[in-house]
Amino acid sequence: MSLVRLNIKGISYSQTQNGAYALILSEVGGDRKLPIIIGAFEAQSIAIALEKEIKPPRPLTHDLFKNFSDRFDIVVKQVIIHKLVDGVFYSSIICERDKIEEIIDARTSDAIALALRFKAPIFTYKNILDKAGIFLKTSSKKKKEEVSEEDEEAVIEQLIMGSDKESLKSTGENYSKFTIKELNKMLDKAVANEDYETAARIRDEISKR
């Protein structure tokens, strides 16, 4: 399978879903964008890495990882978004130490936050981009017309809302209406999707019962 390099286009904040963000990756040499729903902490960490002038007074988690890696001569060579299952992206961090390469599994948001700090390239496979990529340009036989910023924001907003509905990431979710059996199923799904924030809220509701 061929790899496609991605650049970070930016981070979009949902105007309707509190605490929901979409990281927008753009295809190098193409028109497709790959939106990935991320949490508020990861969005903040990526935004800080993008804004070179912002320096937190104390190291964030990803900064600590970078400092730790530098101390022990570990280099992140690249990040590969290698799998998409039920709307969840899975990534690998390709590291090298003493000319020995290691592959580490990671959440995509964490992997990209580290890739920025190591100035490492980000890749995905063509079949993932074919499946989840979106065109923010409309084409015709005569010309290509770029979608307006308002239309682009509407597309991203729709994706965020759809993801929140499916994975129950909305911070206003009322878990009291669900049975214990339903909550346990939702908890298992949240853990499987590595959505630990939602899992913690569901666990708290179960504890109340």
Backbone as JSON Lines, residues from 0, in Angstrom:
{"i":0,"aa":"M","n":[0.84,-1.2,0.0],"ca":[0.0,0.0,0.0],"c":[0.88,1.25,0.0]}
{"i":1,"aa":"S","n":[0.51,2.21,-0.82],"ca":[1.32,3.42,-0.95],"c":[0.98,4.42,0.16]}
{"i":2,"aa":"L","n":[2.01,5.12,0.61],"ca":[1.85,6.13,1.65],"c":[1.62,7.5,1.03]}
{"i":3,"aa":"V","n":[0.81,8.29,1.69],"ca":[0.53,9.66,1.26],"c":[0.93,10.59,2.39]}
{"i":4,"aa":"R","n":[1.74,11.59,2.07],"ca":[2.17,12.52,3.11],"c":[1.07,13.54,3.39]}
{"i":5,"aa":"L","n":[0.98,13.93,4.65],"ca":[-0.03,14.89,5.09],"c":[0.62,16.08,5.78]}
{"i":6,"aa":"N","n":[0.03,17.24,5.59],"ca":[0.41,18.43,6.34],"c":[-0.74,18.84,7.25]}
{"i":7,"aa":"I","n":[-0.42,19.57,8.3],"ca":[-1.47,20.07,9.2],"c":[-2.02,21.37,8.64]}
{"i":8,"aa":"K","n":[-3.31,21.37,8.33],"ca":[-3.96,22.58,7.81],"c":[-4.42,23.48,8.94]}
{"i":9,"aa":"G","n":[-4.87,22.88,10.03],"ca":[-5.32,23.69,11.16],"c":[-6.23,22.9,12.08]}
{"i":10,"aa":"I","n":[-6.76,23.58,13.08],"ca":[-7.68,22.98,14.04],"c":[-8.99,23.75,14.01]}
{"i":11,"aa":"S","n":[-10.08,23.02,13.88],"ca":[-11.4,23.65,13.83],"c":[-12.15,23.36,15.12]}
{"i":12,"aa":"Y","n":[-12.73,24.41,15.7],"ca":[-13.49,24.27,16.94],"c":[-14.98,24.26,16.62]}
{"i":13,"aa":"S","n":[-15.69,23.31,17.19],"ca":[-17.12,23.21,16.95],"c":[-17.87,24.38,17.59]}
{"i":14,"aa":"Q","n":[-18.76,24.99,16.83],"ca":[-19.56,26.08,17.34],"c":[-20.8,25.59,18.1]}
{"i":15,"aa":"T","n":[-21.11,24.29,17.95],"ca":[-22.33,23.76,18.58],"c":[-22.04,22.7,19.64]}
{"i":16,"aa":"Q","n":[-20.9,21.99,19.51],"ca":[-20.56,20.94,20.46],"c":[-19.44,21.42,21.37]}
{"i":17,"aa":"N","n":[-19.75,21.64,22.63],"ca":[-18.77,22.16,23.58],"c":[-17.6,21.21,23.76]}
{"i":18,"aa":"G","n":[-16.36,21.74,23.59],"ca":[-15.17,20.93,23.82],"c":[-14.79,20.01,22.69]}
{"i":19,"aa":"A","n":[-15.42,20.15,21.52],"ca":[-15.11,19.27,20.39],"c":[-14.25,20.0,19.38]}
{"i":20,"aa":"Y","n":[-13.19,19.33,18.93],"ca":[-12.27,19.9,17.96],"c":[-12.04,18.92,16.82]}
{"i":21,"aa":"A","n":[-11.7,19.46,15.66],"ca":[-11.32,18.63,14.52],"c":[-9.95,19.09,14.03]}
{"i":22,"aa":"L","n":[-9.01,18.16,13.99],"ca":[-7.7,18.43,13.41],"c":[-7.8,18.15,11.91]}
{"i":23,"aa":"I","n":[-7.45,19.14,11.1],"ca":[-7.57,19.0,9.66],"c":[-6.19,18.77,9.06]}
{"i":24,"aa":"L","n":[-6.0,17.6,8.44],"ca":[-4.77,17.28,7.74],"c":[-5.02,17.37,6.24]}
{"i":25,"aa":"S","n":[-4.08,17.92,5.51],"ca":[-4.25,18.09,4.06],"c":[-3.27,17.19,3.31]}
{"i":26,"aa":"E","n":[-3.73,16.67,2.21],"ca":[-2.93,15.79,1.35],"c":[-1.88,16.6,0.6]}
{"i":27,"aa":"V","n":[-0.63,16.19,0.69],"ca":[0.43,16.87,-0.05],"c":[0.3,16.5,-1.54]}
{"i":28,"aa":"G","n":[0.2,17.52,-2.37],"ca":[0.06,17.28,-3.8],"c":[-1.34,16.9,-4.22]}
{"i":29,"aa":"G","n":[-2.33,17.14,-3.35],"ca":[-3.72,16.81,-3.67],"c":[-4.68,17.76,-2.99]}
{"i":30,"aa":"D","n":[-5.97,17.57,-3.23],"ca":[-7.0,18.47,-2.71],"c":[-7.74,17.91,-1.5]}
{"i":31,"aa":"R","n":[-7.48,16.66,-1.14],"ca":[-8.26,16.05,-0.07],"c":[-7.78,16.47,1.32]}
{"i":32,"aa":"K","n":[-8.74,16.53,2.23],"ca":[-8.47,16.83,3.64],"c":[-8.92,15.64,4.49]}
{"i":33,"aa":"L","n":[-8.17,15.41,5.56],"ca":[-8.5,14.31,6.47],"c":[-8.82,14.9,7.84]}
{"i":34,"aa":"P","n":[-10.11,15.0,8.2],"ca":[-10.48,15.55,9.51],"c":[-10.47,14.46,10.58]}
{"i":35,"aa":"I","n":[-9.86,14.77,11.72],"ca":[-9.76,13.82,12.82],"c":[-10.25,14.5,14.09]}
{"i":36,"aa":"I","n":[-11.25,13.91,14.74],"ca":[-11.8,14.47,15.97],"c":[-10.83,14.22,17.12]}
{"i":37,"aa":"I","n":[-10.49,15.28,17.85],"ca":[-9.54,15.17,18.95],"c":[-10.09,15.86,20.19]}
{"i":38,"aa":"G","n":[-9.48,15.58,21.32],"ca":[-9.9,16.17,22.58],"c":[-9.33,17.56,22.79]}
{"i":39,"aa":"A","n":[-9.83,18.23,23.8],"ca":[-9.43,19.61,24.07],"c":[-7.95,19.71,24.47]}
{"i":40,"aa":"F","n":[-7.47,18.78,25.3],"ca":[-6.08,18.83,25.74],"c":[-5.13,18.64,24.57]}
{"i":41,"aa":"E","n":[-5.44,17.64,23.72],"ca":[-4.58,17.38,22.56],"c":[-4.63,18.55,21.58]}
{"i":42,"aa":"A","n":[-5.82,19.15,21.43],"ca":[-5.95,20.31,20.54],"c":[-5.07,21.46,21.05]}
{"i":43,"aa":"Q","n":[-5.07,21.66,22.36],"ca":[-4.24,22.72,22.95],"c":[-2.76,22.43,22.73]}
{"i":44,"aa":"S","n":[-2.36,21.17,22.92],"ca":[-0.96,20.8,22.76],"c":[-0.49,20.99,21.33]}
{"i":45,"aa":"I","n":[-1.34,20.59,20.37],"ca":[-0.99,20.76,18.95],"c":[-0.95,22.23,18.58]}
{"i":46,"aa":"A","n":[-1.9,23.0,19.09],"ca":[-1.95,24.44,18.8],"c":[-0.7,25.14,19.33]}
{"i":47,"aa":"I","n":[-0.25,24.76,20.52],"ca":[0.96,25.36,21.09],"c":[2.18,25.03,20.25]}
{"i":48,"aa":"A","n":[2.24,23.78,19.75],"ca":[3.37,23.39,18.91],"c":[3.35,24.13,17.57]}
{"i":49,"aa":"L","n":[2.16,24.43,17.07],"ca":[2.04,25.15,15.8],"c":[2.42,26.62,15.97]}
{"i":50,"aa":"E","n":[2.05,27.19,17.12],"ca":[2.36,28.59,17.39],"c":[3.72,28.67,18.07]}
{"i":51,"aa":"K","n":[4.74,28.95,17.29],"ca":[6.11,28.92,17.81],"c":[6.35,29.92,18.93]}
{"i":52,"aa":"E","n":[5.56,31.0,18.94],"ca":[5.81,32.06,19.93],"c":[5.24,31.72,21.31]}
{"i":53,"aa":"I","n":[4.37,30.72,21.37],"ca":[3.76,30.36,22.65],"c":[4.64,29.35,23.37]}
{"i":54,"aa":"K","n":[5.1,29.7,24.55],"ca":[5.93,28.82,25.35],"c":[5.3,28.65,26.73]}
{"i":55,"aa":"P","n":[4.73,27.47,27.02],"ca":[4.14,27.26,28.35],"c":[5.2,27.34,29.43]}
{"i":56,"aa":"P","n":[4.85,27.85,30.61],"ca":[5.85,28.0,31.68],"c":[6.44,26.68,32.16]}
{"i":57,"aa":"R","n":[5.64,25.61,32.08],"ca":[6.11,24.28,32.45],"c":[5.85,23.33,31.29]}
{"i":58,"aa":"P","n":[6.67,22.28,31.13],"ca":[6.48,21.37,29.99],"c":[5.13,20.66,30.03]}
{"i":59,"aa":"L","n":[4.44,20.66,28.9],"ca":[3.24,19.84,28.76],"c":[3.67,18.38,28.61]}
{"i":60,"aa":"T","n":[2.7,17.48,28.62],"ca":[3.02,16.05,28.54],"c":[3.84,15.73,27.3]}
{"i":61,"aa":"H","n":[3.46,16.29,26.15],"ca":[4.19,15.99,24.92],"c":[5.57,16.66,24.91]}
{"i":62,"aa":"D","n":[5.68,17.8,25.57],"ca":[7.0,18.44,25.71],"c":[7.9,17.59,26.6]}
{"i":63,"aa":"L","n":[7.33,17.02,27.65],"ca":[8.1,16.15,28.55],"c":[8.61,14.93,27.8]}
{"i":64,"aa":"F","n":[7.74,14.36,26.96],"ca":[8.15,13.2,26.15],"c":[9.31,13.58,25.23]}
{"i":65,"aa":"K","n":[9.23,14.78,24.65],"ca":[10.29,15.25,23.76],"c":[11.6,15.43,24.55]}
{"i":66,"aa":"N","n":[11.52,16.04,25.72],"ca":[12.72,16.24,26.55],"c":[13.32,14.91,26.98]}
{"i":67,"aa":"F","n":[12.46,13.98,27.35],"ca":[12.9,12.65,27.75],"c":[13.61,11.95,26.59]}
{"i":68,"aa":"S","n":[13.03,12.04,25.4],"ca":[13.59,11.39,24.22],"c":[14.93,12.0,23.84]}
{"i":69,"aa":"D","n":[15.01,13.33,23.93],"ca":[16.28,14.0,23.62],"c":[17.39,13.56,24.58]}
{"i":70,"aa":"R","n":[17.03,13.42,25.85],"ca":[18.02,13.04,26.85],"c":[18.6,11.65,26.57]}
{"i":71,"aa":"F","n":[17.74,10.76,26.05],"ca":[18.18,9.38,25.81],"c":[18.37,9.08,24.32]}
{"i":72,"aa":"D","n":[18.56,10.14,23.54],"ca":[18.89,10.01,22.11],"c":[17.88,9.17,21.34]}
{"i":73,"aa":"I","n":[16.61,9.4,21.62],"ca":[15.52,8.74,20.87],"c":[14.95,9.77,19.9]}
{"i":74,"aa":"V","n":[14.83,9.39,18.65],"ca":[14.33,10.31,17.62],"c":[13.06,9.73,17.0]}
{"i":75,"aa":"V","n":[12.04,10.57,16.89],"ca":[10.83,10.18,16.15],"c":[11.07,10.48,14.68]}
{"i":76,"aa":"K","n":[11.1,9.44,13.88],"ca":[11.41,9.58,12.46],"c":[10.19,9.96,11.62]}
{"i":77,"aa":"Q","n":[9.05,9.33,11.94],"ca":[7.81,9.63,11.23],"c":[6.62,9.07,11.98]}
{"i":78,"aa":"V","n":[5.44,9.54,11.59],"ca":[4.17,9.06,12.14],"c":[3.33,8.54,10.99]}
{"i":79,"aa":"I","n":[2.74,7.37,11.18],"ca":[1.9,6.78,10.14],"c":[0.51,6.5,10.71]}
{"i":80,"aa":"I","n":[-0.51,7.09,10.11],"ca":[-1.9,6.76,10.44],"c":[-2.23,5.52,9.62]}
{"i":81,"aa":"H","n":[-2.27,4.37,10.28],"ca":[-2.27,3.11,9.54],"c":[-3.58,2.35,9.52]}
{"i":82,"aa":"K","n":[-4.56,2.78,10.34],"ca":[-5.81,2.02,10.4],"c":[-6.97,2.93,10.75]}
{"i":83,"aa":"L","n":[-8.14,2.59,10.22],"ca":[-9.38,3.31,10.53],"c":[-10.46,2.28,10.79]}
{"i":84,"aa":"V","n":[-10.95,2.25,12.04],"ca":[-11.98,1.28,12.43],"c":[-13.11,2.02,13.15]}
{"i":85,"aa":"D","n":[-14.31,1.93,12.6],"ca":[-15.49,2.55,13.21],"c":[-15.27,4.03,13.51]}
{"i":86,"aa":"G","n":[-14.62,4.72,12.59],"ca":[-14.4,6.16,12.75],"c":[-13.22,6.52,13.63]}
{"i":87,"aa":"V","n":[-12.51,5.54,14.16],"ca":[-11.35,5.79,15.03],"c":[-10.07,5.54,14.25]}
{"i":88,"aa":"F","n":[-9.18,6.53,14.23],"ca":[-7.9,6.4,13.55],"c":[-6.85,5.82,14.5]}
{"i":89,"aa":"Y","n":[-6.04,4.91,13.99],"ca":[-4.95,4.31,14.75],"c":[-3.63,4.7,14.11]}
{"i":90,"aa":"S","n":[-2.64,5.02,14.94],"ca":[-1.37,5.5,14.42],"c":[-0.18,4.79,15.04]}
{"i":91,"aa":"S","n":[0.94,4.85,14.33],"ca":[2.2,4.31,14.83],"c":[3.25,5.41,14.79]}
{"i":92,"aa":"I","n":[4.09,5.43,15.83],"ca":[5.23,6.34,15.88],"c":[6.48,5.53,15.56]}
{"i":93,"aa":"I","n":[7.18,5.92,14.52],"ca":[8.41,5.22,14.13],"c":[9.58,5.94,14.8]}
{"i":94,"aa":"C","n":[10.23,5.25,15.75],"ca":[11.33,5.83,16.51],"c":[12.65,5.15,16.16]}
{"i":95,"aa":"E","n":[13.73,5.84,16.49],"ca":[15.05,5.27,16.24],"c":[15.99,5.65,17.38]}
{"i":96,"aa":"R","n":[16.75,4.67,17.84],"ca":[17.78,4.89,18.86],"c":[18.94,3.96,18.58]}
{"i":97,"aa":"D","n":[20.15,4.51,18.51],"ca":[21.34,3.72,18.19],"c":[21.16,2.93,16.89]}
{"i":98,"aa":"K","n":[20.53,3.58,15.92],"ca":[20.29,2.99,14.59],"c":[19.36,1.77,14.62]}
{"i":99,"aa":"I","n":[18.63,1.62,15.72],"ca":[17.65,0.55,15.84],"c":[16.25,1.17,15.8]}
{"i":100,"aa":"E","n":[15.44,0.71,14.88],"ca":[14.11,1.29,14.69],"c":[13.06,0.52,15.48]}
{"i":101,"aa":"E","n":[12.16,1.27,16.11],"ca":[11.07,0.68,16.88],"c":[9.76,1.32,16.45]}
{"i":102,"aa":"I","n":[8.69,0.54,16.52],"ca":[7.35,1.03,16.17],"c":[6.49,1.03,17.43]}
{"i":103,"aa":"I","n":[5.93,2.19,17.77],"ca":[5.13,2.34,18.99],"c":[3.71,2.74,18.63]}
{"i":104,"aa":"D","n":[2.74,2.0,19.17],"ca":[1.33,2.31,18.95],"c":[0.96,3.58,19.72]}
{"i":105,"aa":"A","n":[0.11,4.42,19.13],"ca":[-0.26,5.68,19.79],"c":[-1.6,6.18,19.28]}
{"i":106,"aa":"R","n":[-2.26,6.96,20.1],"ca":[-3.43,7.69,19.61],"c":[-2.96,8.69,18.56]}
{"i":107,"aa":"T","n":[-3.78,8.9,17.56],"ca":[-3.38,9.78,16.46],"c":[-3.1,11.2,16.94]}
{"i":108,"aa":"S","n":[-3.9,11.7,17.85],"ca":[-3.7,13.07,18.35],"c":[-2.35,13.2,19.06]}
{"i":109,"aa":"D","n":[-2.0,12.19,19.87],"ca":[-0.71,12.2,20.56],"c":[0.44,12.08,19.57]}
{"i":110,"aa":"A","n":[0.27,11.2,18.6],"ca":[1.32,10.98,17.6],"c":[1.62,12.26,16.83]}
{"i":111,"aa":"I","n":[0.57,12.98,16.46],"ca":[0.76,14.21,15.69],"c":[1.35,15.32,16.56]}
{"i":112,"aa":"A","n":[0.94,15.38,17.82],"ca":[1.53,16.36,18.74],"c":[3.03,16.13,18.87]}
{"i":113,"aa":"L","n":[3.45,14.87,18.88],"ca":[4.88,14.55,18.97],"c":[5.57,14.8,17.64]}
{"i":114,"aa":"A","n":[4.9,14.47,16.53],"ca":[5.51,14.7,15.21],"c":[5.86,16.17,15.03]}
{"i":115,"aa":"L","n":[5.0,17.05,15.51],"ca":[5.27,18.49,15.41],"c":[6.53,18.85,16.19]}
{"i":116,"aa":"R","n":[6.67,18.3,17.37],"ca":[7.81,18.65,18.21],"c":[9.13,18.07,17.69]}
{"i":117,"aa":"F","n":[9.04,16.94,16.99],"ca":[10.24,16.34,16.42],"c":[10.46,16.74,14.95]}
{"i":118,"aa":"K","n":[9.52,17.57,14.44],"ca":[9.57,17.95,13.02],"c":[9.6,16.72,12.13]}
{"i":119,"aa":"A","n":[8.8,15.72,12.5],"ca":[8.73,14.46,11.77],"c":[7.56,14.49,10.78]}
{"i":120,"aa":"P","n":[7.71,13.87,9.63],"ca":[6.62,13.85,8.64],"c":[5.47,12.95,9.09]}
{"i":121,"aa":"I","n":[4.29,13.26,8.6],"ca":[3.07,12.51,8.91],"c":[2.57,11.86,7.63]}
{"i":122,"aa":"F","n":[2.25,10.58,7.71],"ca":[1.78,9.84,6.54],"c":[0.5,9.08,6.86]}
{"i":123,"aa":"T","n":[-0.24,8.73,5.83],"ca":[-1.32,7.76,5.95],"c":[-1.31,6.92,4.68]}
{"i":124,"aa":"Y","n":[-2.07,5.85,4.7],"ca":[-2.15,5.01,3.51],"c":[-3.22,5.52,2.56]}
{"i":125,"aa":"K","n":[-3.01,5.29,1.3],"ca":[-3.92,5.81,0.27],"c":[-5.35,5.3,0.49]}
{"i":126,"aa":"N","n":[-5.5,4.04,0.9],"ca":[-6.85,3.5,1.08],"c":[-7.59,4.18,2.22]}
{"i":127,"aa":"I","n":[-6.85,4.65,3.26],"ca":[-7.5,5.38,4.35],"c":[-7.95,6.76,3.87]}
{"i":128,"aa":"L","n":[-7.11,7.41,3.08],"ca":[-7.47,8.71,2.53],"c":[-8.63,8.59,1.56]}
{"i":129,"aa":"D","n":[-8.65,7.5,0.79],"ca":[-9.77,7.26,-0.13],"c":[-11.08,7.09,0.64]}
{"i":130,"aa":"K","n":[-10.98,6.47,1.82],"ca":[-12.17,6.16,2.61],"c":[-12.66,7.35,3.44]}
{"i":131,"aa":"A","n":[-11.73,8.06,4.06],"ca":[-12.11,9.1,5.02],"c":[-11.8,10.52,4.56]}
{"i":132,"aa":"G","n":[-11.04,10.66,3.47],"ca":[-10.7,12.0,3.0],"c":[-11.9,12.7,2.39]}
{"i":133,"aa":"I","n":[-11.93,14.01,2.49],"ca":[-13.01,14.79,1.89],"c":[-12.41,15.85,0.97]}
{"i":134,"aa":"F","n":[-13.14,16.15,-0.1],"ca":[-12.72,17.2,-1.02],"c":[-13.34,18.51,-0.57]}
{"i":135,"aa":"L","n":[-12.52,19.52,-0.36],"ca":[-13.04,20.84,-0.06],"c":[-12.93,21.74,-1.28]}
{"i":136,"aa":"K","n":[-12.88,21.07,-2.43],"ca":[-12.96,21.78,-3.7],"c":[-13.96,21.04,-4.58]}
{"i":137,"aa":"T","n":[-14.72,21.78,-5.37],"ca":[-15.65,21.16,-6.31],"c":[-15.07,21.3,-7.69]}
{"i":138,"aa":"S","n":[-15.1,20.22,-8.46],"ca":[-14.48,20.23,-9.77],"c":[-15.51,20.07,-10.88]}
{"i":139,"aa":"S","n":[-15.22,20.6,-12.04],"ca":[-16.03,20.44,-13.23],"c":[-15.09,20.23,-14.4]}
{"i":140,"aa":"K","n":[-15.63,19.98,-15.58],"ca":[-14.8,19.75,-16.75],"c":[-14.06,21.02,-17.16]}
{"i":141,"aa":"K","n":[-14.65,22.16,-16.88],"ca":[-14.07,23.41,-17.34],"c":[-13.14,24.05,-16.32]}
{"i":142,"aa":"K","n":[-13.5,23.94,-15.04],"ca":[-12.69,24.64,-14.04],"c":[-12.88,24.01,-12.67]}
{"i":143,"aa":"K","n":[-11.99,24.39,-11.75],"ca":[-12.13,24.0,-10.35],"c":[-12.48,25.24,-9.55]}
{"i":144,"aa":"E","n":[-13.47,25.12,-8.73],"ca":[-13.9,26.26,-7.92],"c":[-13.77,25.91,-6.45]}
{"i":145,"aa":"E","n":[-13.01,26.67,-5.73],"ca":[-12.76,26.38,-4.33],"c":[-14.0,26.67,-3.5]}
{"i":146,"aa":"V","n":[-14.26,25.77,-2.56],"ca":[-15.39,25.94,-1.65],"c":[-15.12,27.12,-0.73]}
{"i":147,"aa":"S","n":[-16.15,27.88,-0.41],"ca":[-15.98,29.04,0.46],"c":[-15.66,28.59,1.88]}
{"i":148,"aa":"E","n":[-15.11,29.52,2.67],"ca":[-14.76,29.2,4.06],"c":[-16.0,28.79,4.85]}
{"i":149,"aa":"E","n":[-17.14,29.43,4.55],"ca":[-18.38,29.1,5.25],"c":[-18.8,27.66,4.97]}
{"i":150,"aa":"D","n":[-18.69,27.24,3.68],"ca":[-19.06,25.87,3.33],"c":[-18.09,24.87,3.96]}
{"i":151,"aa":"E","n":[-16.82,25.24,3.98],"ca":[-15.82,24.35,4.58],"c":[-16.11,24.16,6.06]}
{"i":152,"aa":"E","n":[-16.41,25.26,6.77],"ca":[-16.73,25.16,8.19],"c":[-17.97,24.31,8.42]}
{"i":153,"aa":"A","n":[-18.95,24.41,7.51],"ca":[-20.18,23.63,7.64],"c":[-19.9,22.14,7.51]}
{"i":154,"aa":"V","n":[-19.01,21.79,6.58],"ca":[-18.63,20.38,6.38],"c":[-17.95,19.83,7.63]}
{"i":155,"aa":"I","n":[-16.99,20.6,8.16],"ca":[-16.26,20.16,9.35],"c":[-17.21,20.05,10.55]}
{"i":156,"aa":"E","n":[-18.1,21.03,10.69],"ca":[-19.05,21.01,11.8],"c":[-19.94,19.78,11.74]}
{"i":157,"aa":"Q","n":[-20.36,19.41,10.54],"ca":[-21.2,18.23,10.37],"c":[-20.44,16.97,10.78]}
{"i":158,"aa":"L","n":[-19.16,16.9,10.43],"ca":[-18.34,15.75,10.8],"c":[-18.17,15.67,12.31]}
{"i":159,"aa":"I","n":[-17.94,16.82,12.95],"ca":[-17.77,16.83,14.41],"c":[-19.05,16.36,15.09]}
{"i":160,"aa":"M","n":[-20.18,16.88,14.64],"ca":[-21.46,16.51,15.24],"c":[-21.74,15.03,15.05]}
{"i":161,"aa":"G","n":[-21.43,14.5,13.87],"ca":[-21.65,13.09,13.6],"c":[-20.78,12.21,14.48]}
{"i":162,"aa":"S","n":[-19.52,12.62,14.66],"ca":[-18.61,11.84,15.49],"c":[-19.05,11.88,16.95]}
{"i":163,"aa":"D","n":[-19.45,13.06,17.42],"ca":[-19.88,13.18,18.82],"c":[-21.1,12.32,19.1]}
{"i":164,"aa":"K","n":[-22.02,12.28,18.14],"ca":[-23.23,11.51,18.34],"c":[-22.93,10.03,18.42]}
{"i":165,"aa":"E","n":[-21.98,9.56,17.58],"ca":[-21.67,8.14,17.53],"c":[-20.89,7.69,18.75]}
{"i":166,"aa":"S","n":[-19.93,8.5,19.17],"ca":[-19.04,8.05,20.24],"c":[-19.39,8.62,21.61]}
{"i":167,"aa":"L","n":[-20.5,9.38,21.67],"ca":[-20.97,9.93,22.93],"c":[-19.94,10.82,23.59]}
{"i":168,"aa":"K","n":[-19.32,11.7,22.79],"ca":[-18.3,12.57,23.34],"c":[-18.87,13.91,23.82]}
{"i":169,"aa":"S","n":[-20.12,14.12,23.6],"ca":[-20.69,15.4,24.0],"c":[-20.62,15.55,25.51]}
{"i":170,"aa":"T","n":[-20.08,16.68,25.95],"ca":[-19.91,16.88,27.39],"c":[-21.25,17.01,28.1]}
{"i":171,"aa":"G","n":[-22.31,17.25,27.36],"ca":[-23.61,17.4,27.98],"c":[-24.42,16.11,27.99]}
{"i":172,"aa":"E","n":[-23.82,14.97,27.65],"ca":[-24.54,13.7,27.6],"c":[-25.1,13.36,28.98]}
{"i":173,"aa":"N","n":[-26.39,13.01,29.0],"ca":[-27.07,12.65,30.25],"c":[-27.11,11.14,30.36]}
{"i":174,"aa":"Y","n":[-26.23,10.57,31.18],"ca":[-26.13,9.12,31.28],"c":[-27.16,8.52,32.23]}
{"i":175,"aa":"S","n":[-27.9,9.36,32.95],"ca":[-28.86,8.85,33.92],"c":[-30.02,8.11,33.26]}
{"i":176,"aa":"K","n":[-30.24,8.37,31.97],"ca":[-31.38,7.75,31.27],"c":[-31.08,6.33,30.8]}
{"i":177,"aa":"F","n":[-29.81,5.9,30.93],"ca":[-29.44,4.57,30.46],"c":[-29.45,3.56,31.61]}
{"i":178,"aa":"T","n":[-29.69,2.29,31.27],"ca":[-29.65,1.22,32.26],"c":[-28.2,0.85,32.54]}
{"i":179,"aa":"I","n":[-27.99,0.08,33.63],"ca":[-26.64,-0.37,33.98],"c":[-26.05,-1.21,32.84]}
{"i":180,"aa":"K","n":[-26.88,-2.05,32.25],"ca":[-26.41,-2.9,31.16],"c":[-25.95,-2.05,29.98]}
{"i":181,"aa":"E","n":[-26.74,-1.03,29.66],"ca":[-26.37,-0.13,28.55],"c":[-25.11,0.65,28.86]}
{"i":182,"aa":"L","n":[-25.0,1.09,30.13],"ca":[-23.83,1.86,30.53],"c":[-22.56,1.02,30.44]}
{"i":183,"aa":"N","n":[-22.65,-0.26,30.83],"ca":[-21.48,-1.12,30.76],"c":[-21.04,-1.35,29.32]}
{"i":184,"aa":"K","n":[-22.01,-1.47,28.42],"ca":[-21.68,-1.61,26.99],"c":[-21.02,-0.34,26.46]}
{"i":185,"aa":"M","n":[-21.57,0.82,26.88],"ca":[-21.0,2.1,26.45],"c":[-19.59,2.28,27.01]}
{"i":186,"aa":"L","n":[-19.39,1.82,28.26],"ca":[-18.07,1.91,28.87],"c":[-17.05,1.08,28.09]}
{"i":187,"aa":"D","n":[-17.44,-0.14,27.74],"ca":[-16.54,-1.01,26.97],"c":[-16.19,-0.37,25.63]}
{"i":188,"aa":"K","n":[-17.18,0.25,24.99],"ca":[-16.95,0.89,23.69],"c":[-16.03,2.1,23.83]}
{"i":189,"aa":"A","n":[-16.24,2.89,24.88],"ca":[-15.4,4.07,25.09],"c":[-13.95,3.68,25.34]}
{"i":190,"aa":"V","n":[-13.74,2.62,26.13],"ca":[-12.38,2.15,26.4],"c":[-11.74,1.61,25.13]}
{"i":191,"aa":"A","n":[-12.52,0.84,24.34],"ca":[-12.0,0.29,23.09],"c":[-11.6,1.4,22.12]}
{"i":192,"aa":"N","n":[-12.34,2.51,22.15],"ca":[-12.04,3.65,21.29],"c":[-11.01,4.6,21.89]}
{"i":193,"aa":"E","n":[-10.49,4.22,23.08],"ca":[-9.5,5.03,23.79],"c":[-10.03,6.41,24.15]}
{"i":194,"aa":"D","n":[-11.35,6.49,24.34],"ca":[-11.98,7.74,24.75],"c":[-12.12,7.71,26.27]}
{"i":195,"aa":"Y","n":[-11.03,7.96,26.97],"ca":[-11.0,7.76,28.41],"c":[-11.77,8.83,29.17]}
{"i":196,"aa":"E","n":[-11.94,10.0,28.55],"ca":[-12.72,11.06,29.2],"c":[-14.18,10.63,29.32]}
{"i":197,"aa":"T","n":[-14.73,10.11,28.21],"ca":[-16.1,9.61,28.23],"c":[-16.21,8.4,29.15]}
{"i":198,"aa":"A","n":[-15.22,7.52,29.11],"ca":[-15.23,6.33,29.97],"c":[-15.29,6.72,31.44]}
{"i":199,"aa":"A","n":[-14.57,7.78,31.81],"ca":[-14.57,8.23,33.2],"c":[-15.95,8.73,33.62]}
{"i":200,"aa":"R","n":[-16.63,9.45,32.72],"ca":[-17.97,9.96,33.05],"c":[-18.98,8.82,33.17]}
{"i":201,"aa":"I","n":[-18.85,7.82,32.29],"ca":[-19.76,6.68,32.37],"c":[-19.5,5.89,33.65]}
{"i":202,"aa":"R","n":[-18.23,5.72,33.99],"ca":[-17.86,4.99,35.2],"c":[-18.42,5.69,36.44]}
{"i":203,"aa":"D","n":[-18.37,7.03,36.44],"ca":[-18.92,7.79,37.58],"c":[-20.42,7.56,37.71]}
{"i":204,"aa":"E","n":[-21.12,7.49,36.58],"ca":[-22.57,7.25,36.62],"c":[-22.86,5.86,37.16]}
{"i":205,"aa":"I","n":[-22.06,4.87,36.74],"ca":[-22.24,3.51,37.25],"c":[-22.0,3.46,38.76]}
{"i":206,"aa":"S","n":[-20.99,4.19,39.23],"ca":[-20.65,4.21,40.65],"c":[-21.8,4.8,41.47]}
{"i":207,"aa":"K","n":[-22.5,5.79,40.9],"ca":[-23.62,6.41,41.61],"c":[-24.74,5.41,41.87]}
{"i":208,"aa":"R","n":[-24.88,4.44,40.94],"ca":[-25.98,3.49,41.07],"c":[-25.76,2.53,42.23]}
